[in-house]
Amino acid sequence: ETGVTQSPTHLIKTRGQQVTLRCSSQSGHNTVSWYQQALGQGPQFIFQYYREEENGRGNFPPRFSGLQFPNYSSELNVNALELDDSALYLCASSLGLARGNEQFFGPGTRLTVL
Amino acid sequence: GQQLNQSPQSMFIQEGEDVSMNCTSSSIFNTWLWYKQDPGEGPVLLIALYKAGELTSNGRLTAQFGITRKDSFLNISASIPSDVGIYFCAGQVFQGAQKLVFGQGTRLTINP
Protein backbone atom coordinates (compact mmCIF):
# COMPACT_ATOMS: atom_id res chain seq x y z
CA GLU A 1 0.00 0.00 0.00
CA THR A 2 1.46 3.34 -1.09
CA GLY A 3 1.36 6.15 1.43
CA VAL A 4 0.77 9.84 0.82
CA THR A 5 3.24 11.33 -1.64
CA GLN A 6 3.93 14.98 -2.41
CA SER A 7 5.81 16.83 -5.11
CA PRO A 8 8.07 18.64 -5.45
CA THR A 9 10.19 18.07 -2.35
CA HIS A 10 11.62 21.57 -2.36
CA LEU A 11 10.75 24.73 -4.25
CA ILE A 12 12.17 28.23 -4.38
CA LYS A 13 10.05 31.10 -5.69
CA THR A 14 10.20 34.88 -5.60
CA ARG A 15 7.65 37.22 -4.12
CA GLY A 16 4.62 37.77 -6.35
CA GLN A 17 4.97 34.48 -8.21
CA GLN A 18 2.47 31.63 -8.21
CA VAL A 19 3.08 28.04 -7.12
CA THR A 20 1.32 24.68 -7.45
CA LEU A 21 1.98 21.83 -5.05
CA ARG A 22 0.77 18.29 -5.64
CA CYS A 23 -0.39 15.45 -3.44
CA SER A 24 -1.32 11.83 -4.12
CA SER A 25 -3.51 10.39 -1.39
CA GLN A 26 -3.07 6.99 0.17
CA SER A 27 -4.83 4.19 -1.73
CA GLY A 28 -8.56 4.21 -1.02
CA HIS A 29 -8.56 7.60 0.71
CA ASN A 30 -11.12 10.11 -0.63
CA THR A 31 -10.38 13.00 1.71
CA VAL A 32 -7.35 15.29 1.43
CA SER A 33 -6.37 18.10 3.79
CA TRP A 34 -3.62 20.68 3.41
CA TYR A 35 -1.64 22.21 6.26
CA GLN A 36 1.01 24.93 6.45
CA GLN A 37 3.82 24.42 8.95
CA ALA A 38 6.03 27.43 9.65
CA LEU A 39 9.47 26.79 11.11
CA GLY A 40 9.24 25.81 14.77
CA GLN A 41 5.44 25.68 14.78
CA GLY A 42 2.72 23.09 14.58
CA PRO A 43 0.83 22.62 11.29
CA GLN A 44 -2.05 25.01 10.54
CA PHE A 45 -5.15 23.81 8.67
CA ILE A 46 -5.56 25.43 5.24
CA PHE A 47 -8.50 23.51 3.73
CA GLN A 48 -9.92 20.07 3.10
CA TYR A 49 -11.31 18.36 0.01
CA TYR A 50 -13.85 15.54 0.12
CA ARG A 51 -14.93 13.83 -3.09
CA GLU A 52 -13.64 16.73 -5.23
CA GLU A 53 -15.41 19.47 -3.24
CA GLU A 54 -13.89 21.91 -0.75
CA ASN A 55 -15.23 20.78 2.60
CA GLY A 56 -13.88 23.37 5.00
CA ARG A 57 -11.31 26.11 5.21
CA GLY A 58 -8.99 27.54 7.82
CA ASN A 59 -7.97 31.16 8.30
CA PHE A 60 -6.12 31.57 5.01
CA PRO A 61 -6.76 34.22 2.31
CA PRO A 62 -8.40 33.40 -1.06
CA ARG A 63 -5.03 33.40 -2.84
CA PHE A 64 -4.69 29.92 -1.32
CA SER A 65 -6.85 27.65 -3.49
CA GLY A 66 -7.02 23.99 -4.32
CA LEU A 67 -8.42 21.20 -6.39
CA GLN A 68 -9.18 17.55 -5.93
CA PHE A 69 -9.28 15.23 -8.94
CA PRO A 70 -11.44 12.15 -9.62
CA ASN A 71 -8.58 9.90 -8.49
CA TYR A 72 -8.58 11.92 -5.20
CA SER A 73 -5.17 13.43 -5.79
CA SER A 74 -5.03 17.13 -4.98
CA GLU A 75 -3.30 20.41 -5.77
CA LEU A 76 -2.62 23.44 -3.62
CA ASN A 77 -2.20 26.71 -5.50
CA VAL A 78 -0.85 29.89 -3.96
CA ASN A 79 -0.98 33.15 -5.92
CA ALA A 80 0.91 36.38 -5.31
CA LEU A 81 3.45 34.73 -3.03
CA GLU A 82 4.57 36.61 0.06
CA LEU A 83 7.70 36.10 2.14
CA ASP A 84 5.58 34.73 5.00
CA ASP A 85 4.37 31.91 2.75
CA SER A 86 7.76 30.24 3.23
CA ALA A 87 6.91 27.03 5.08
CA LEU A 88 6.54 23.27 4.89
CA TYR A 89 3.26 22.41 3.17
CA LEU A 90 1.80 19.12 4.31
CA CYS A 91 -0.88 17.05 2.67
CA ALA A 92 -2.85 14.48 4.68
CA SER A 93 -5.37 11.92 3.47
CA SER A 94 -8.03 9.87 5.22
CA LEU A 95 -10.70 7.29 4.41
CA GLY A 96 -13.51 9.76 4.91
CA LEU A 97 -15.04 12.26 7.29
CA ALA A 98 -16.31 9.84 9.95
CA ARG A 99 -14.69 9.83 13.35
CA GLY A 100 -11.99 7.19 13.53
CA ASN A 101 -10.78 7.85 9.97
CA GLU A 102 -7.52 9.41 10.93
CA GLN A 103 -5.33 11.61 8.76
CA PHE A 104 -2.02 10.31 7.44
CA PHE A 105 0.56 12.83 6.33
CA GLY A 106 2.92 13.02 3.39
CA PRO A 107 6.55 14.18 3.71
CA GLY A 108 5.70 17.74 2.72
CA THR A 109 6.94 20.31 0.23
CA ARG A 110 9.40 22.89 1.53
CA LEU A 111 8.57 26.24 -0.10
CA THR A 112 11.01 29.13 0.15
CA VAL A 113 9.89 32.57 -1.02
CA LEU A 114 12.67 35.09 -1.68
CA GLY B 1 -9.84 30.59 17.60
CA GLN B 2 -8.98 27.21 19.00
CA GLN B 3 -5.47 26.85 20.39
CA LEU B 4 -3.57 24.08 22.07
CA ASN B 5 -0.91 24.76 24.69
CA GLN B 6 1.68 22.03 24.65
CA SER B 7 4.39 21.65 27.29
CA PRO B 8 7.22 21.41 27.74
CA GLN B 9 8.57 23.02 24.57
CA SER B 10 11.75 20.95 24.81
CA MET B 11 13.19 18.14 26.90
CA PHE B 12 16.75 16.90 27.36
CA ILE B 13 16.89 13.48 28.98
CA GLN B 14 19.17 10.48 29.43
CA GLU B 15 18.51 7.27 27.54
CA GLY B 16 16.30 4.99 29.62
CA GLU B 17 14.40 7.79 31.36
CA ASP B 18 10.65 8.17 31.19
CA VAL B 19 9.12 11.19 29.42
CA SER B 20 5.87 13.02 30.01
CA MET B 21 4.31 15.82 27.96
CA ASN B 22 0.86 17.34 27.92
CA CYS B 23 -1.54 19.48 26.01
CA THR B 24 -4.32 21.76 27.25
CA SER B 25 -7.00 23.74 25.49
CA SER B 26 -9.80 26.18 26.27
CA SER B 27 -11.96 24.28 23.77
CA ILE B 28 -13.47 20.81 23.86
CA PHE B 29 -12.28 18.26 21.33
CA ASN B 30 -13.97 15.02 20.25
CA THR B 31 -10.71 13.29 19.46
CA TRP B 32 -7.14 13.76 20.66
CA LEU B 33 -4.16 12.52 18.66
CA TRP B 34 -0.43 12.40 19.18
CA TYR B 35 2.00 12.62 16.25
CA LYS B 36 5.80 12.42 15.97
CA GLN B 37 7.72 14.34 13.33
CA ASP B 38 11.30 13.61 12.31
CA PRO B 39 13.42 16.16 10.41
CA GLY B 40 12.40 16.49 6.77
CA GLU B 41 9.32 14.31 7.17
CA GLY B 42 5.63 14.67 7.83
CA PRO B 43 3.98 13.88 11.18
CA VAL B 44 3.42 10.18 11.89
CA LEU B 45 0.39 9.15 13.95
CA LEU B 46 1.31 7.49 17.26
CA ILE B 47 -1.93 7.25 19.23
CA ALA B 48 -5.56 8.32 18.71
CA LEU B 49 -8.01 8.80 21.62
CA TYR B 50 -11.78 8.93 21.15
CA LYS B 51 -13.43 8.95 24.58
CA ALA B 52 -13.05 11.18 27.63
CA GLY B 53 -11.00 9.33 30.23
CA GLU B 54 -9.65 6.84 27.69
CA LEU B 55 -6.15 5.52 28.36
CA THR B 56 -4.42 3.92 25.36
CA SER B 57 -1.01 2.34 24.92
CA ASN B 58 1.15 1.71 21.87
CA GLY B 59 4.27 -0.16 22.95
CA ARG B 60 6.21 2.11 25.29
CA LEU B 61 3.81 5.00 24.63
CA THR B 62 0.76 5.71 26.76
CA ALA B 63 -1.69 8.55 26.21
CA GLN B 64 -4.86 9.69 27.96
CA PHE B 65 -7.87 11.74 26.88
CA GLY B 66 -8.70 14.11 29.75
CA ILE B 67 -12.15 13.76 31.35
CA THR B 68 -12.92 17.43 30.65
CA ARG B 69 -12.11 16.77 26.95
CA LYS B 70 -9.82 19.79 27.09
CA ASP B 71 -6.50 18.07 27.73
CA SER B 72 -4.35 15.04 26.98
CA PHE B 73 -0.98 13.68 28.01
CA LEU B 74 1.60 11.39 26.43
CA ASN B 75 4.10 9.28 28.36
CA ILE B 76 7.09 7.47 26.89
CA SER B 77 8.70 4.85 29.08
CA ALA B 78 12.35 3.75 28.97
CA SER B 79 13.36 6.17 26.20
CA ILE B 80 15.68 5.00 23.42
CA PRO B 81 17.65 7.03 20.84
CA SER B 82 15.03 6.61 18.09
CA ASP B 83 12.50 8.46 20.28
CA VAL B 84 14.31 11.69 19.37
CA GLY B 85 12.08 14.07 17.42
CA ILE B 86 9.25 16.54 17.80
CA TYR B 87 5.99 15.36 19.33
CA PHE B 88 2.73 17.13 18.52
CA CYS B 89 -0.63 16.86 20.13
CA ALA B 90 -3.66 17.55 17.97
CA GLY B 91 -7.31 18.01 18.74
CA GLN B 92 -9.85 17.09 16.11
CA VAL B 93 -13.10 18.89 15.45
CA PHE B 94 -15.86 18.01 13.04
CA GLN B 95 -17.26 21.32 11.81
CA GLY B 96 -18.15 20.10 8.36
CA ALA B 97 -14.48 19.46 7.80
CA GLN B 98 -12.34 16.98 9.67
CA LYS B 99 -9.93 19.60 10.99
CA LEU B 100 -6.86 19.09 13.18
CA VAL B 101 -5.67 21.80 15.58
CA PHE B 102 -2.04 21.25 16.58
CA GLY B 103 0.02 22.21 19.59
CA GLN B 104 3.39 23.91 19.21
CA GLY B 105 5.32 20.68 19.67
CA THR B 106 7.72 19.20 22.23
CA ARG B 107 11.27 18.66 21.02
CA LEU B 108 12.80 15.57 22.65
CA THR B 109 16.58 15.18 22.80
CA ILE B 110 18.18 12.09 24.32
CA ASN B 111 21.72 11.86 25.65
CA PRO B 112 23.05 8.32 25.18
Tab-separated table of C-alpha atoms in Angstrom:
chain	number	residue	atom	x	y	z
A	1	GLU	CA	0.000	0.000	0.000
A	2	THR	CA	1.461	3.336	-1.085
A	3	GLY	CA	1.362	6.147	1.429
A	4	VAL	CA	0.767	9.836	0.820
A	5	THR	CA	3.241	11.330	-1.642
A	6	GLN	CA	3.931	14.984	-2.410
A	7	SER	CA	5.815	16.832	-5.115
A	8	PRO	CA	8.071	18.638	-5.449
A	9	THR	CA	10.190	18.072	-2.349
A	10	HIS	CA	11.619	21.568	-2.361
A	11	LEU	CA	10.753	24.727	-4.248
A	12	ILE	CA	12.175	28.232	-4.381
A	13	LYS	CA	10.050	31.104	-5.686
A	14	THR	CA	10.204	34.878	-5.604
A	15	ARG	CA	7.650	37.221	-4.120
A	16	GLY	CA	4.623	37.766	-6.348
A	17	GLN	CA	4.968	34.475	-8.208
A	18	GLN	CA	2.465	31.631	-8.212
A	19	VAL	CA	3.083	28.042	-7.118
A	20	THR	CA	1.317	24.681	-7.453
A	21	LEU	CA	1.984	21.832	-5.054
A	22	ARG	CA	0.772	18.287	-5.636
A	23	CYS	CA	-0.388	15.447	-3.445
A	24	SER	CA	-1.322	11.828	-4.120
A	25	SER	CA	-3.508	10.393	-1.393
A	26	GLN	CA	-3.066	6.987	0.173
A	27	SER	CA	-4.828	4.188	-1.731
A	28	GLY	CA	-8.560	4.210	-1.024
A	29	HIS	CA	-8.564	7.604	0.712
A	30	ASN	CA	-11.115	10.107	-0.628
A	31	THR	CA	-10.376	13.005	1.713
A	32	VAL	CA	-7.351	15.294	1.433
A	33	SER	CA	-6.371	18.099	3.787
A	34	TRP	CA	-3.622	20.684	3.414
A	35	TYR	CA	-1.644	22.208	6.262
A	36	GLN	CA	1.007	24.926	6.453
A	37	GLN	CA	3.822	24.422	8.947
A	38	ALA	CA	6.033	27.429	9.651
A	39	LEU	CA	9.471	26.791	11.113
A	40	GLY	CA	9.241	25.809	14.769
A	41	GLN	CA	5.438	25.684	14.779
A	42	GLY	CA	2.721	23.091	14.575
A	43	PRO	CA	0.830	22.617	11.288
A	44	GLN	CA	-2.046	25.009	10.539
A	45	PHE	CA	-5.149	23.809	8.670
A	46	ILE	CA	-5.562	25.425	5.237
A	47	PHE	CA	-8.502	23.514	3.731
A	48	GLN	CA	-9.921	20.071	3.101
A	49	TYR	CA	-11.314	18.362	0.006
A	50	TYR	CA	-13.846	15.537	0.116
A	51	ARG	CA	-14.928	13.832	-3.095
A	52	GLU	CA	-13.640	16.728	-5.229
A	53	GLU	CA	-15.414	19.473	-3.242
A	54	GLU	CA	-13.890	21.913	-0.750
A	55	ASN	CA	-15.230	20.780	2.596
A	56	GLY	CA	-13.877	23.373	4.998
A	57	ARG	CA	-11.312	26.106	5.205
A	58	GLY	CA	-8.990	27.542	7.818
A	59	ASN	CA	-7.966	31.157	8.298
A	60	PHE	CA	-6.120	31.573	5.007
A	61	PRO	CA	-6.756	34.222	2.308
A	62	PRO	CA	-8.403	33.404	-1.058
A	63	ARG	CA	-5.035	33.398	-2.837
A	64	PHE	CA	-4.693	29.920	-1.322
A	65	SER	CA	-6.846	27.646	-3.488
A	66	GLY	CA	-7.015	23.989	-4.318
A	67	LEU	CA	-8.425	21.196	-6.386
A	68	GLN	CA	-9.176	17.547	-5.933
A	69	PHE	CA	-9.278	15.235	-8.940
A	70	PRO	CA	-11.441	12.147	-9.620
A	71	ASN	CA	-8.577	9.900	-8.486
A	72	TYR	CA	-8.584	11.924	-5.201
A	73	SER	CA	-5.167	13.434	-5.788
A	74	SER	CA	-5.030	17.133	-4.980
A	75	GLU	CA	-3.299	20.412	-5.767
A	76	LEU	CA	-2.624	23.442	-3.615
A	77	ASN	CA	-2.201	26.706	-5.500
A	78	VAL	CA	-0.853	29.886	-3.963
A	79	ASN	CA	-0.981	33.147	-5.924
A	80	ALA	CA	0.914	36.383	-5.307
A	81	LEU	CA	3.446	34.727	-3.033
A	82	GLU	CA	4.575	36.606	0.055
A	83	LEU	CA	7.702	36.101	2.139
A	84	ASP	CA	5.583	34.731	5.005
A	85	ASP	CA	4.370	31.914	2.748
A	86	SER	CA	7.760	30.243	3.235
A	87	ALA	CA	6.908	27.034	5.084
A	88	LEU	CA	6.544	23.271	4.889
A	89	TYR	CA	3.262	22.409	3.167
A	90	LEU	CA	1.803	19.123	4.306
A	91	CYS	CA	-0.881	17.054	2.675
A	92	ALA	CA	-2.853	14.483	4.678
A	93	SER	CA	-5.365	11.915	3.467
A	94	SER	CA	-8.030	9.873	5.217
A	95	LEU	CA	-10.696	7.288	4.406
A	96	GLY	CA	-13.510	9.765	4.910
A	97	LEU	CA	-15.036	12.258	7.293
A	98	ALA	CA	-16.314	9.839	9.946
A	99	ARG	CA	-14.693	9.827	13.350
A	100	GLY	CA	-11.994	7.194	13.528
A	101	ASN	CA	-10.780	7.848	9.975
A	102	GLU	CA	-7.520	9.414	10.928
A	103	GLN	CA	-5.331	11.608	8.759
A	104	PHE	CA	-2.025	10.305	7.436
A	105	PHE	CA	0.563	12.829	6.333
A	106	GLY	CA	2.922	13.015	3.395
A	107	PRO	CA	6.551	14.179	3.710
A	108	GLY	CA	5.702	17.743	2.723
A	109	THR	CA	6.943	20.308	0.233
A	110	ARG	CA	9.397	22.889	1.535
A	111	LEU	CA	8.570	26.244	-0.096
A	112	THR	CA	11.008	29.131	0.151
A	113	VAL	CA	9.894	32.572	-1.022
A	114	LEU	CA	12.669	35.091	-1.678
B	1	GLY	CA	-9.840	30.589	17.605
B	2	GLN	CA	-8.976	27.209	19.002
B	3	GLN	CA	-5.467	26.854	20.391
B	4	LEU	CA	-3.569	24.083	22.073
B	5	ASN	CA	-0.912	24.765	24.694
B	6	GLN	CA	1.681	22.027	24.650
B	7	SER	CA	4.388	21.647	27.290
B	8	PRO	CA	7.218	21.414	27.740
B	9	GLN	CA	8.573	23.017	24.574
B	10	SER	CA	11.749	20.949	24.808
B	11	MET	CA	13.186	18.141	26.899
B	12	PHE	CA	16.747	16.901	27.358
B	13	ILE	CA	16.888	13.478	28.975
B	14	GLN	CA	19.165	10.476	29.426
B	15	GLU	CA	18.510	7.268	27.543
B	16	GLY	CA	16.300	4.991	29.617
B	17	GLU	CA	14.403	7.788	31.358
B	18	ASP	CA	10.651	8.175	31.186
B	19	VAL	CA	9.117	11.191	29.422
B	20	SER	CA	5.867	13.022	30.013
B	21	MET	CA	4.312	15.817	27.960
B	22	ASN	CA	0.862	17.337	27.916
B	23	CYS	CA	-1.540	19.479	26.010
B	24	THR	CA	-4.320	21.760	27.247
B	25	SER	CA	-7.004	23.741	25.488
B	26	SER	CA	-9.798	26.175	26.274
B	27	SER	CA	-11.959	24.277	23.768
B	28	ILE	CA	-13.473	20.810	23.863
B	29	PHE	CA	-12.285	18.258	21.325
B	30	ASN	CA	-13.966	15.022	20.246
B	31	THR	CA	-10.706	13.292	19.458
B	32	TRP	CA	-7.136	13.764	20.660
B	33	LEU	CA	-4.161	12.524	18.660
B	34	TRP	CA	-0.425	12.398	19.177
B	35	TYR	CA	2.003	12.615	16.251
B	36	LYS	CA	5.804	12.417	15.969
B	37	GLN	CA	7.722	14.343	13.335
B	38	ASP	CA	11.297	13.614	12.309
B	39	PRO	CA	13.416	16.162	10.411
B	40	GLY	CA	12.398	16.490	6.770
B	41	GLU	CA	9.325	14.313	7.169
B	42	GLY	CA	5.628	14.675	7.831
B	43	PRO	CA	3.982	13.877	11.176
B	44	VAL	CA	3.423	10.185	11.895
B	45	LEU	CA	0.386	9.152	13.947
B	46	LEU	CA	1.310	7.491	17.261
B	47	ILE	CA	-1.933	7.252	19.226
B	48	ALA	CA	-5.562	8.316	18.714
B	49	LEU	CA	-8.010	8.798	21.616
B	50	TYR	CA	-11.785	8.934	21.153
B	51	LYS	CA	-13.433	8.953	24.577
B	52	ALA	CA	-13.050	11.178	27.625
B	53	GLY	CA	-10.996	9.333	30.226
B	54	GLU	CA	-9.652	6.843	27.690
B	55	LEU	CA	-6.149	5.525	28.357
B	56	THR	CA	-4.423	3.922	25.357
B	57	SER	CA	-1.010	2.337	24.924
B	58	ASN	CA	1.148	1.707	21.875
B	59	GLY	CA	4.268	-0.163	22.954
B	60	ARG	CA	6.212	2.114	25.293
B	61	LEU	CA	3.813	5.001	24.634
B	62	THR	CA	0.756	5.714	26.759
B	63	ALA	CA	-1.690	8.552	26.213
B	64	GLN	CA	-4.856	9.694	27.957
B	65	PHE	CA	-7.873	11.735	26.883
B	66	GLY	CA	-8.704	14.110	29.753
B	67	ILE	CA	-12.151	13.759	31.350
B	68	THR	CA	-12.919	17.434	30.651
B	69	ARG	CA	-12.105	16.774	26.947
B	70	LYS	CA	-9.816	19.791	27.094
B	71	ASP	CA	-6.497	18.066	27.729
B	72	SER	CA	-4.347	15.041	26.984
B	73	PHE	CA	-0.983	13.676	28.008
B	74	LEU	CA	1.602	11.387	26.433
B	75	ASN	CA	4.102	9.284	28.359
B	76	ILE	CA	7.086	7.470	26.885
B	77	SER	CA	8.705	4.851	29.081
B	78	ALA	CA	12.352	3.752	28.971
B	79	SER	CA	13.356	6.165	26.204
B	80	ILE	CA	15.676	5.000	23.418
B	81	PRO	CA	17.653	7.028	20.841
B	82	SER	CA	15.028	6.607	18.090
B	83	ASP	CA	12.504	8.456	20.282
B	84	VAL	CA	14.307	11.695	19.373
B	85	GLY	CA	12.082	14.067	17.418
B	86	ILE	CA	9.249	16.541	17.797
B	87	TYR	CA	5.988	15.361	19.327
B	88	PHE	CA	2.732	17.132	18.523
B	89	CYS	CA	-0.633	16.858	20.133
B	90	ALA	CA	-3.657	17.548	17.967
B	91	GLY	CA	-7.315	18.011	18.738
B	92	GLN	CA	-9.846	17.090	16.115
B	93	VAL	CA	-13.095	18.887	15.452
B	94	PHE	CA	-15.856	18.011	13.044
B	95	GLN	CA	-17.262	21.319	11.813
B	96	GLY	CA	-18.153	20.103	8.362
B	97	ALA	CA	-14.477	19.463	7.796
B	98	GLN	CA	-12.340	16.980	9.675
B	99	LYS	CA	-9.930	19.601	10.993
B	100	LEU	CA	-6.863	19.089	13.178
B	101	VAL	CA	-5.670	21.803	15.582
B	102	PHE	CA	-2.041	21.251	16.579
B	103	GLY	CA	0.020	22.214	19.594
B	104	GLN	CA	3.394	23.915	19.206
B	105	GLY	CA	5.320	20.683	19.669
B	106	THR	CA	7.716	19.203	22.235
B	107	ARG	CA	11.273	18.664	21.016
B	108	LEU	CA	12.798	15.570	22.649
B	109	THR	CA	16.582	15.183	22.802
B	110	ILE	CA	18.178	12.088	24.317
B	111	ASN	CA	21.717	11.860	25.647
B	112	PRO	CA	23.052	8.321	25.176
